[in-house]
Coordinates of C-alpha atoms in Angstrom, one line a residue:
M1 CA -39.4 -35.5 -1.6
S2 CA -42.3 -37.2 0.3
A3 CA -44.8 -35.1 2.3
G4 CA -43.8 -37.1 5.5
F5 CA -40.1 -36.0 5.4
H6 CA -39.0 -34.0 8.4
R7 CA -35.6 -32.1 8.5
P8 CA -33.5 -33.5 11.3
P9 CA -33.2 -31.1 14.2
S10 CA -30.0 -29.1 14.4
P11 CA -27.6 -30.5 16.9
H12 CA -27.1 -28.6 20.1
L13 CA -23.9 -26.6 19.7
P14 CA -21.7 -25.9 22.7
P15 CA -21.3 -22.3 23.8
V16 CA -18.7 -20.3 21.9
P17 CA -16.7 -18.1 24.2
T18 CA -15.3 -14.9 22.8
Q19 CA -12.0 -13.3 23.6
A20 CA -11.5 -9.6 23.5
V21 CA -9.1 -8.1 21.0
Q22 CA -5.6 -8.0 22.5
H23 CA -3.3 -5.0 21.9
H24 CA 0.4 -5.2 22.4
V25 CA 2.7 -2.3 21.9
Y26 CA 6.3 -3.1 21.4
N27 CA 9.0 -0.5 21.6
R28 CA 12.7 -0.6 21.7
K29 CA 15.5 1.8 21.1
L30 CA 18.2 1.5 18.5
P31 CA 21.7 1.7 19.8
S32 CA 23.6 4.5 18.2
T33 CA 26.6 2.5 16.9
T34 CA 27.3 -1.1 16.0
D35 CA 29.8 -3.4 14.5
L36 CA 28.5 -6.4 12.5
G37 CA 31.5 -8.5 13.6
V38 CA 33.1 -8.6 10.1
P39 CA 35.9 -6.7 8.4
A40 CA 34.9 -3.0 8.3
Y41 CA 34.8 -0.6 5.4
S42 CA 37.7 1.8 5.2
L43 CA 36.1 5.0 6.5
A44 CA 37.7 8.3 7.3
D45 CA 38.1 9.0 11.1
G46 CA 35.1 10.8 12.6
A47 CA 32.8 10.1 9.7
V48 CA 29.8 9.7 12.0
R49 CA 26.7 11.2 10.7
Q50 CA 23.2 11.6 11.9
Q51 CA 20.1 10.4 10.0
H52 CA 17.8 13.2 9.1
A53 CA 14.2 12.8 7.8
V54 CA 13.9 14.0 4.3
P55 CA 11.4 16.9 4.1
T56 CA 8.2 16.3 2.3
Q57 CA 8.8 19.0 -0.3
R58 CA 10.8 18.1 -3.4
L59 CA 14.5 18.2 -3.2
P60 CA 16.5 20.3 -5.6
A61 CA 17.6 18.8 -8.9
A62 CA 20.9 17.6 -7.5
S63 CA 21.3 15.6 -4.3
P64 CA 22.0 18.0 -1.3
P65 CA 25.5 17.9 0.0
R66 CA 26.1 15.5 2.9
A67 CA 28.5 16.6 5.7
M68 CA 31.6 14.6 6.4
R69 CA 30.9 12.0 3.6
A70 CA 33.5 9.2 3.5
P71 CA 34.4 7.3 0.4
L72 CA 32.9 3.9 0.1
D73 CA 35.2 0.8 -0.1
M74 CA 33.2 -2.3 -0.8
P75 CA 35.6 -5.3 -0.5
D76 CA 32.7 -7.5 0.8
D77 CA 28.9 -7.6 0.9
D78 CA 28.8 -7.7 4.7
A79 CA 31.9 -5.6 5.5
L80 CA 30.2 -2.8 7.3
I81 CA 30.5 -0.5 10.3
L82 CA 27.3 1.5 10.3
Q83 CA 26.3 4.6 12.2
A84 CA 22.7 4.1 13.0
A85 CA 20.0 6.8 13.2
S86 CA 19.6 8.8 16.3
D87 CA 18.0 6.9 19.2
A88 CA 14.4 6.7 18.3
D89 CA 11.6 4.5 19.3
V90 CA 10.7 1.8 16.7
P91 CA 7.0 2.1 16.2
S92 CA 5.0 -1.0 16.5
V93 CA 1.2 -1.0 16.6
M94 CA 0.8 -4.7 17.2
A95 CA -2.9 -5.3 17.1
S96 CA -3.6 -9.0 17.3
V97 CA -6.7 -10.7 16.0
A98 CA -9.0 -12.2 18.6
G99 CA -9.7 -15.8 18.2
M100 CA -12.5 -18.1 19.1
S101 CA -12.4 -21.9 19.7
L102 CA -15.3 -24.3 20.3
A103 CA -15.6 -25.5 23.9
G104 CA -17.9 -28.2 25.2
S105 CA -18.3 -31.5 26.8
D106 CA -17.7 -34.9 25.3
E107 CA -21.5 -35.5 25.3
A108 CA -22.0 -32.4 23.2
L109 CA -19.4 -33.5 20.7
S110 CA -21.0 -37.0 20.5
A111 CA -24.3 -35.4 19.8
M112 CA -22.8 -33.3 17.1
T113 CA -21.2 -36.5 15.5
A114 CA -24.5 -38.4 15.7
A115 CA -26.5 -35.5 14.2
A116 CA -23.9 -35.1 11.4
A117 CA -24.2 -38.8 10.6
Q118 CA -28.0 -38.6 10.5
A119 CA -27.8 -35.5 8.3
Q120 CA -25.4 -37.2 5.9
K121 CA -27.8 -40.1 5.5
S122 CA -30.7 -37.8 4.8
G123 CA -28.7 -35.8 2.3
V124 CA -28.8 -32.6 4.3
R125 CA -25.4 -31.0 4.7
N126 CA -25.9 -28.3 7.4
S127 CA -23.2 -26.2 9.0
A128 CA -22.8 -28.6 12.0
H129 CA -22.1 -31.5 9.6
K130 CA -19.4 -29.4 7.9
R131 CA -17.8 -28.4 11.2
V132 CA -17.7 -32.1 12.4
S133 CA -16.6 -33.8 9.1
R134 CA -14.1 -31.3 7.7
G135 CA -10.5 -32.5 8.0
T136 CA -11.3 -35.9 9.5
A137 CA -9.5 -38.6 7.5
D138 CA -10.5 -41.5 9.8
S139 CA -13.5 -42.5 11.8
A140 CA -12.0 -41.4 15.1
L141 CA -13.0 -37.8 15.6
R142 CA -10.4 -35.7 17.4
P143 CA -12.1 -33.5 19.9
H144 CA -11.4 -29.8 20.4
T145 CA -9.6 -28.8 23.4
S146 CA -12.1 -27.9 26.1
S147 CA -10.0 -25.0 27.3
P148 CA -10.5 -21.4 26.1
H149 CA -8.5 -20.1 23.2
P150 CA -4.8 -20.3 24.1
P151 CA -3.0 -17.1 25.1
L152 CA -1.6 -14.9 22.4
P153 CA 2.2 -15.2 21.8
H154 CA 3.1 -12.2 23.9
Q155 CA 1.1 -13.5 26.8
A156 CA 2.4 -17.1 26.6
G157 CA 6.1 -16.3 26.4
G158 CA 6.8 -16.2 22.7
Y159 CA 6.1 -18.1 19.5
A160 CA 7.1 -21.5 21.0
A161 CA 4.6 -21.3 23.9
R162 CA 2.7 -24.4 24.9
Q163 CA -0.6 -24.8 26.7
S164 CA -0.5 -25.4 30.5
E165 CA -0.4 -28.9 32.0
S166 CA -4.1 -28.7 32.8
S167 CA -5.0 -28.7 29.1
S168 CA -1.9 -30.5 27.6
S169 CA -3.9 -33.8 27.5
S170 CA -6.4 -32.3 25.1
S171 CA -5.6 -32.7 21.4
L172 CA -6.3 -30.3 18.6
S173 CA -8.7 -31.3 15.9
S174 CA -7.1 -31.8 12.5
H175 CA -8.8 -28.8 11.0
S176 CA -7.5 -26.6 13.8
Q177 CA -4.2 -26.7 12.0
G178 CA -5.8 -24.4 9.4
H179 CA -3.8 -23.5 6.4
R180 CA -0.8 -25.4 7.7
A181 CA -2.5 -28.8 7.2
A182 CA -4.2 -27.6 4.0
R183 CA -1.0 -27.1 2.2
G184 CA -0.1 -30.8 2.4
A185 CA 3.6 -30.2 2.9
T186 CA 5.4 -31.4 6.0
D187 CA 6.3 -28.7 8.6
A188 CA 9.8 -29.5 10.0
S189 CA 9.2 -27.6 13.1
A190 CA 5.6 -28.4 13.9
P191 CA 5.4 -29.6 17.5
W192 CA 1.8 -31.0 17.2
A193 CA 2.0 -34.8 17.8
G194 CA -1.7 -35.8 17.3
P195 CA -4.0 -37.5 19.8
A196 CA -1.3 -39.6 21.3
G197 CA 1.2 -36.9 21.6
D198 CA 2.2 -35.1 24.8
S199 CA 2.7 -31.7 23.3
T200 CA 0.3 -29.3 21.7
E201 CA 0.7 -25.9 20.0
P202 CA -1.7 -23.0 20.5
R203 CA -3.7 -22.6 17.3
A204 CA -3.8 -19.2 15.6
P205 CA -7.0 -17.4 14.9
T206 CA -8.1 -18.1 11.3
P207 CA -7.3 -14.6 9.9
A208 CA -3.8 -14.5 11.5
M209 CA -0.5 -14.8 9.7
Y210 CA 1.7 -17.8 10.4
W211 CA 5.4 -18.6 10.1
S212 CA 6.4 -22.2 9.3
R213 CA 9.8 -23.7 8.7
R214 CA 9.2 -26.0 5.8
R215 CA 10.8 -29.4 5.1
A216 CA 11.4 -29.5 1.4
W217 CA 12.5 -32.4 -0.8
G218 CA 14.8 -33.1 -3.7
A219 CA 18.1 -31.5 -4.5
A220 CA 18.0 -28.4 -2.2
P221 CA 20.4 -25.5 -2.5
P222 CA 23.4 -25.4 -0.1
T223 CA 23.6 -22.8 2.6
M224 CA 23.8 -19.4 0.9
R225 CA 23.4 -15.6 1.1
S226 CA 23.1 -12.8 -1.3
Q227 CA 21.3 -15.0 -3.8
T228 CA 18.2 -14.2 -5.9
M229 CA 14.8 -15.9 -5.8
T230 CA 12.4 -15.1 -8.6
V231 CA 8.9 -16.2 -9.4
V232 CA 8.2 -17.6 -12.8
G233 CA 4.7 -19.2 -13.1
S234 CA 4.3 -21.5 -10.0
K235 CA 8.1 -22.0 -9.6
L236 CA 10.7 -20.2 -7.7
Y237 CA 14.1 -19.8 -9.4
V238 CA 17.1 -19.5 -7.1
F239 CA 20.4 -18.4 -8.7
G240 CA 23.9 -17.5 -7.4
G241 CA 24.8 -16.6 -3.9
W242 CA 27.7 -17.6 -1.7
N243 CA 28.5 -19.3 1.6
N244 CA 31.2 -16.8 2.8
N245 CA 33.8 -19.0 1.0
V246 CA 32.5 -20.0 -2.4
C247 CA 30.2 -18.3 -4.9
Y248 CA 27.7 -20.3 -6.9
N249 CA 26.3 -20.2 -10.5
D250 CA 23.8 -23.0 -10.2
V251 CA 20.1 -22.7 -10.8
Y252 CA 17.7 -24.3 -8.4
V253 CA 13.9 -24.5 -8.9
L254 CA 11.4 -24.9 -6.1
D255 CA 7.9 -26.3 -7.0
T256 CA 5.7 -24.2 -4.7
E257 CA 2.9 -26.9 -4.6
T258 CA 5.1 -29.9 -3.7
L259 CA 8.0 -28.1 -2.1
F260 CA 10.4 -30.2 -4.3
W261 CA 13.8 -28.7 -5.2
T262 CA 15.4 -29.4 -8.5
R263 CA 18.9 -28.5 -9.6
V264 CA 18.5 -27.5 -13.2
A265 CA 21.1 -28.6 -15.8
T266 CA 21.6 -25.5 -18.0
A267 CA 23.2 -25.1 -21.4
G268 CA 24.4 -22.1 -23.5
D269 CA 26.9 -19.5 -22.4
D270 CA 28.8 -19.9 -19.2
V271 CA 27.7 -17.6 -16.4
P272 CA 30.3 -16.8 -13.8
P273 CA 29.6 -17.5 -10.1
C274 CA 28.3 -14.3 -8.5
R275 CA 26.5 -12.8 -5.5
A276 CA 24.6 -9.6 -4.8
H277 CA 23.4 -9.5 -8.4
T278 CA 19.8 -9.1 -9.7
A279 CA 17.5 -11.5 -11.5
T280 CA 14.4 -9.9 -13.1
A281 CA 11.5 -11.9 -14.6
V282 CA 10.2 -10.8 -18.0
G283 CA 7.7 -13.4 -19.0
H284 CA 9.5 -16.8 -19.0
R285 CA 13.0 -15.2 -19.1
L286 CA 15.3 -14.2 -16.3
F287 CA 17.5 -11.1 -16.8
V288 CA 20.6 -11.4 -14.6
F289 CA 22.8 -8.4 -14.3
G290 CA 26.0 -7.5 -12.3
G291 CA 27.0 -9.0 -9.0
G292 CA 30.5 -10.1 -8.2
D293 CA 32.9 -12.7 -6.9
G294 CA 35.5 -11.6 -4.3
T295 CA 37.0 -8.4 -5.6
Q296 CA 35.5 -8.9 -9.1
Y297 CA 32.5 -6.8 -10.1
F298 CA 30.5 -7.6 -13.2
S299 CA 28.5 -5.5 -15.7
D300 CA 27.4 -8.3 -18.0
L301 CA 23.8 -9.1 -18.8
Y302 CA 22.7 -12.7 -19.1
V303 CA 19.3 -14.0 -20.1
L304 CA 18.0 -17.4 -19.0
D305 CA 15.1 -19.0 -21.0
T306 CA 13.3 -21.0 -18.3
R307 CA 11.6 -23.1 -20.9
T308 CA 14.7 -24.4 -22.5
C309 CA 17.1 -23.7 -19.6
V310 CA 19.6 -22.1 -22.0
W311 CA 21.8 -19.1 -20.9
T312 CA 22.5 -16.3 -23.4
R313 CA 25.1 -13.6 -22.8
A314 CA 23.4 -10.5 -24.1
K315 CA 25.1 -8.8 -26.9
V316 CA 25.3 -5.1 -26.1
A317 CA 25.6 -2.4 -28.8
D318 CA 28.9 -0.5 -28.8
S319 CA 27.0 2.8 -29.1
T320 CA 25.1 2.1 -25.8
P321 CA 27.6 0.7 -23.3
P322 CA 26.2 -1.0 -20.1
P323 CA 26.3 0.5 -16.6
S324 CA 29.5 0.3 -14.7
P325 CA 30.3 -3.0 -12.9
R326 CA 28.4 -3.2 -9.6
R327 CA 26.6 -5.2 -7.0
T328 CA 24.0 -4.7 -4.3
H329 CA 21.9 -2.8 -6.8
T330 CA 18.2 -3.3 -7.6
C331 CA 16.3 -4.0 -10.8
F332 CA 12.6 -4.1 -11.8
H333 CA 10.6 -4.5 -15.0
Y334 CA 8.2 -1.9 -16.3
N335 CA 6.7 -1.2 -19.7
G336 CA 9.0 -3.4 -21.7
H337 CA 12.2 -2.2 -20.0
V338 CA 14.4 -3.6 -17.2
Y339 CA 15.4 -0.7 -14.9
L340 CA 18.5 -0.6 -12.7
F341 CA 19.1 1.7 -9.7
G342 CA 22.1 2.3 -7.4
G343 CA 24.5 -0.3 -5.9
G344 CA 28.2 -0.1 -5.3
D345 CA 31.3 -0.5 -7.5
G346 CA 33.9 -1.3 -4.8
H347 CA 34.9 2.3 -4.3
R348 CA 31.7 4.3 -3.8
A349 CA 27.9 3.9 -3.6
L350 CA 25.9 4.8 -6.7
N351 CA 22.5 6.4 -7.3
D352 CA 22.3 6.4 -11.1
L353 CA 19.3 5.0 -13.1
W354 CA 19.6 2.9 -16.2
R355 CA 17.3 0.9 -18.4
V356 CA 17.6 -1.7 -21.2
C357 CA 14.8 -2.8 -23.6
A358 CA 13.8 -6.3 -22.8
E359 CA 13.7 -7.2 -26.5
P360 CA 16.8 -7.0 -28.5
D361 CA 17.1 -5.1 -31.8
A362 CA 15.3 -7.2 -34.5
A363 CA 18.1 -6.7 -37.0
S364 CA 21.3 -6.9 -35.0
G365 CA 20.1 -8.9 -32.0
E366 CA 21.8 -6.3 -29.7
Y367 CA 20.5 -4.9 -26.4
R368 CA 20.7 -1.2 -25.9
W369 CA 21.3 0.4 -22.5
E370 CA 20.6 4.0 -21.8
E371 CA 21.1 6.2 -18.7
V372 CA 17.9 7.8 -17.6
E373 CA 17.8 11.4 -16.6
T374 CA 15.3 12.3 -13.9
A375 CA 14.0 15.4 -12.1
G376 CA 13.2 16.0 -8.5
G377 CA 16.6 15.1 -7.0
R378 CA 17.8 11.5 -6.8
P379 CA 18.0 9.6 -3.5
F380 CA 21.4 9.5 -1.8
P381 CA 23.8 6.9 -3.2
R382 CA 23.2 3.5 -1.7
G383 CA 23.3 -0.3 -2.0
Y384 CA 21.6 -3.0 0.1
H385 CA 18.3 -1.2 -0.5
T386 CA 15.0 -2.4 -2.1
S387 CA 13.1 -1.1 -5.1
T388 CA 9.5 -2.2 -5.3
L389 CA 7.3 -1.5 -8.3
V390 CA 3.8 -0.2 -7.3
G391 CA 1.7 0.6 -10.4
N392 CA 3.7 3.2 -12.4
Q393 CA 5.9 4.1 -9.4
V394 CA 8.9 2.4 -7.7
V395 CA 9.4 2.7 -4.0
V396 CA 13.0 2.8 -2.9
F397 CA 13.5 2.1 0.7
G398 CA 16.5 1.8 3.1
G399 CA 20.0 0.7 2.2
S400 CA 23.4 1.9 3.1
D401 CA 26.4 3.8 1.6
G402 CA 28.9 2.0 3.9
A403 CA 28.8 4.7 6.6
E404 CA 25.1 5.1 7.3
C405 CA 22.1 2.8 7.4
F406 CA 19.2 4.6 5.7
G407 CA 15.5 4.8 6.7
D408 CA 14.2 7.2 4.1
T409 CA 11.7 6.4 1.4
S410 CA 11.7 7.8 -2.2
L411 CA 9.2 7.4 -5.0
L412 CA 10.0 7.5 -8.8
N413 CA 7.2 8.1 -11.2
L414 CA 8.2 6.0 -14.2
D415 CA 5.9 7.9 -16.6
T416 CA 7.2 11.4 -15.7
L417 CA 10.7 10.3 -14.5
E418 CA 10.4 12.5 -11.5
W419 CA 11.5 11.7 -8.0
S420 CA 9.7 12.6 -4.8
H421 CA 10.7 12.0 -1.2
V422 CA 8.5 11.3 1.7
A423 CA 9.3 11.5 5.4
I424 CA 7.8 8.7 7.5
D425 CA 7.9 9.6 11.1
P426 CA 9.9 8.1 12.7
P427 CA 12.1 6.5 9.9
L428 CA 12.9 2.8 10.3
T429 CA 16.4 2.0 9.2
R430 CA 17.0 -1.2 7.2
L431 CA 19.6 -2.7 4.9
A432 CA 20.0 -6.2 3.4
H433 CA 16.2 -6.7 3.9
S434 CA 13.5 -7.8 1.5
A435 CA 10.5 -5.8 0.5
T436 CA 7.4 -7.4 -1.2
L437 CA 4.2 -5.8 -2.3
V438 CA 1.0 -7.4 -1.0
G439 CA -2.0 -5.3 -2.0
M440 CA -1.4 -1.8 -0.6
Y441 CA 1.1 -3.0 1.9
L442 CA 4.9 -3.2 1.6
F443 CA 6.1 -6.2 3.6
V444 CA 9.6 -5.4 4.9
I445 CA 11.1 -8.6 6.3
C446 CA 14.3 -9.2 8.4
G447 CA 17.5 -7.2 7.5
H448 CA 19.8 -5.1 9.6
D449 CA 18.6 -2.0 11.4
G450 CA 21.9 -0.4 11.9
S451 CA 22.5 -2.0 15.2
D452 CA 21.6 -5.7 14.8
Y453 CA 20.0 -8.2 12.6
S454 CA 16.2 -8.4 12.8
N455 CA 13.4 -11.0 12.1
Q456 CA 10.6 -8.5 12.2
V457 CA 7.8 -8.2 9.7
L458 CA 7.1 -4.5 9.1
M459 CA 4.2 -3.4 7.0
L460 CA 4.2 0.0 5.3
K461 CA 0.6 0.9 4.4
L462 CA 1.2 2.8 1.2
D463 CA -2.0 4.8 1.1
T464 CA -1.3 6.3 4.5
L465 CA 2.5 5.9 4.5
K466 CA 2.3 4.6 8.1
W467 CA 4.2 1.7 9.5
E468 CA 2.2 -1.2 11.0
T469 CA 2.9 -4.6 12.5
R470 CA 0.7 -7.5 13.2
E471 CA 0.7 -10.4 15.6
I472 CA 2.2 -13.4 13.8
Y473 CA 2.0 -16.9 15.0
G474 CA 4.2 -20.0 14.5
S475 CA 7.9 -20.3 14.4
P476 CA 9.6 -17.3 12.8
P477 CA 13.1 -17.4 11.2
V478 CA 16.0 -16.4 13.4
A479 CA 17.2 -12.8 12.7
R480 CA 19.1 -12.4 9.5
G481 CA 19.8 -10.4 6.4
Y482 CA 21.0 -11.0 2.8
H483 CA 18.2 -13.5 2.4
A484 CA 15.8 -14.0 -0.6
C485 CA 12.1 -13.6 -0.5
A486 CA 9.3 -14.0 -3.0
L487 CA 5.5 -14.0 -3.0
H488 CA 3.3 -16.7 -4.5
D489 CA -0.2 -18.1 -3.9
G490 CA -0.8 -16.3 -0.6
R491 CA 2.5 -17.2 0.9
L492 CA 5.8 -15.4 1.3
F493 CA 8.8 -17.7 0.8
L494 CA 12.0 -16.9 2.6
H495 CA 15.3 -18.7 1.8
G496 CA 18.8 -18.6 3.2
G497 CA 20.5 -15.5 4.6
Y498 CA 23.2 -14.5 7.1
N499 CA 23.2 -13.3 10.7
G500 CA 26.8 -12.2 11.1
Q501 CA 27.9 -15.6 12.3
E502 CA 26.0 -18.3 10.3
V503 CA 24.9 -18.7 6.7
F504 CA 21.5 -20.4 6.3
G505 CA 20.0 -22.8 3.8
D506 CA 16.6 -23.1 5.4
L507 CA 13.2 -22.4 3.9
Y508 CA 10.3 -20.6 5.6
T509 CA 6.8 -19.6 4.5
L510 CA 4.7 -16.8 5.9
E511 CA 1.1 -17.7 5.4
L512 CA -0.7 -14.4 4.7
S513 CA -4.1 -15.9 5.5
S514 CA -6.7 -13.1 5.1
Y515 CA -3.9 -10.7 3.9
S516 CA -3.6 -12.9 0.8
Y517 CA -6.8 -11.1 -0.4
L518 CA -5.1 -7.7 -0.3
P519 CA -3.9 -7.9 -4.0
Q520 CA -7.6 -7.8 -4.9
V521 CA -8.1 -4.3 -3.5
P522 CA -8.9 -1.6 -6.1
E523 CA -6.2 0.7 -7.4
F524 CA -4.9 3.3 -4.9
V525 CA -2.6 6.3 -4.9
I526 CA 0.4 6.2 -2.7
G527 CA -0.1 8.6 0.2
C528 CA -3.7 9.5 -0.8
H529 CA -4.9 9.0 2.8
R530 CA -2.0 10.5 4.6

């Protein structure tokens, strides 16, 4: 470097207006009764029960008696008349993230561009150059809108809000699309039309979460509900499901990088069409158990090798028969075993716990089931719930027994095989929802709250056992339940579902943005900061 070299002066940056953090509290009451608009369960007259919070102390070894309990008849996954919890406010602490946007005149932007070009020639890459050059694929620089940051969704009338006419002529820069543009996949619902377009969409603050309906390619699955979607590597495996008329036994694979669907040609044993089953990943294998088709309920275990796409019907030892046929149960993998909890067998809801070793016996090739005895009092029998593995514990939340929609939360320590029950005030009732662990948060998405279908994203902070919500931008899915959800690469993928009238086949992603770093937090103890 010669002695006469002088660093080019930093360009004059336009002022950066700040916007105060906005707070929005959303409360609504749950109606006391509801009818999902489908054939109801056969319930005894007057079997209307009130939801009670489970006390924090441990329950006795056996489940406490429930007054006026009606037998469960499960002719169909969605055939429910539910008695909701007592009218209680749904807590929402909706703290939105304040955003900032660059504002300035055309002259200021021209100065930035010229300074950036000079800096590039001289080999100096300063922050102004990065701000100008990032995301510009052509020589025509798209200017920022000169208006302040657009209003938050609750101020602008919802997720589909647009800027006012006074700023509609201003276009967003390509990098203002943030993570949506970075993914490289087409967003089927994106209203942004570029510099020549006549519509713009408010851009979300960088740390904010964002819903997008995605346009996928290839051989996409048909409309379906009660299917499973399981992560294996960078791929999502969708199996089973039904469209209210026909059950499926096809396997579809979604490449999460290209959003390309493939219908996989499988070999091996024939797997019957089913719905409301479970599919649990153990390495490169999928363990599929139970489910049903119409009035049939299954208790067979099938294993899919995702490397060879070969199905194998597991041979079960006669000395260790499998659990009774069921569906709407949950499964999870821990310490070399696949565990199973709850569900319904067509006559009643269940709360038994089973496990099977993920590796067959070396000599006979047989799989061995065993019913697991636990202490602390099991949760009440249920299906349509979720069981989420958190370290050495599993969190069982929500569900229904056909007469009541639950909002209680139970924890099972898989090392000591002891249940504990926590009361979260007030309890939020959910069934047919999804629950995904993201760091120390349990993301509960959509489902039925005992009165209606929901498209809310609720976040249970596990160290404090408090419910939270966040402002989420973009275009959310319509309210639904019986969908499939999976987490991969900082995105929650949501597929299909049912809202009481329509079965869906759409695909959404929830970009977690800064929340995608939550899995990197150190280990924590559930309820340690309560």
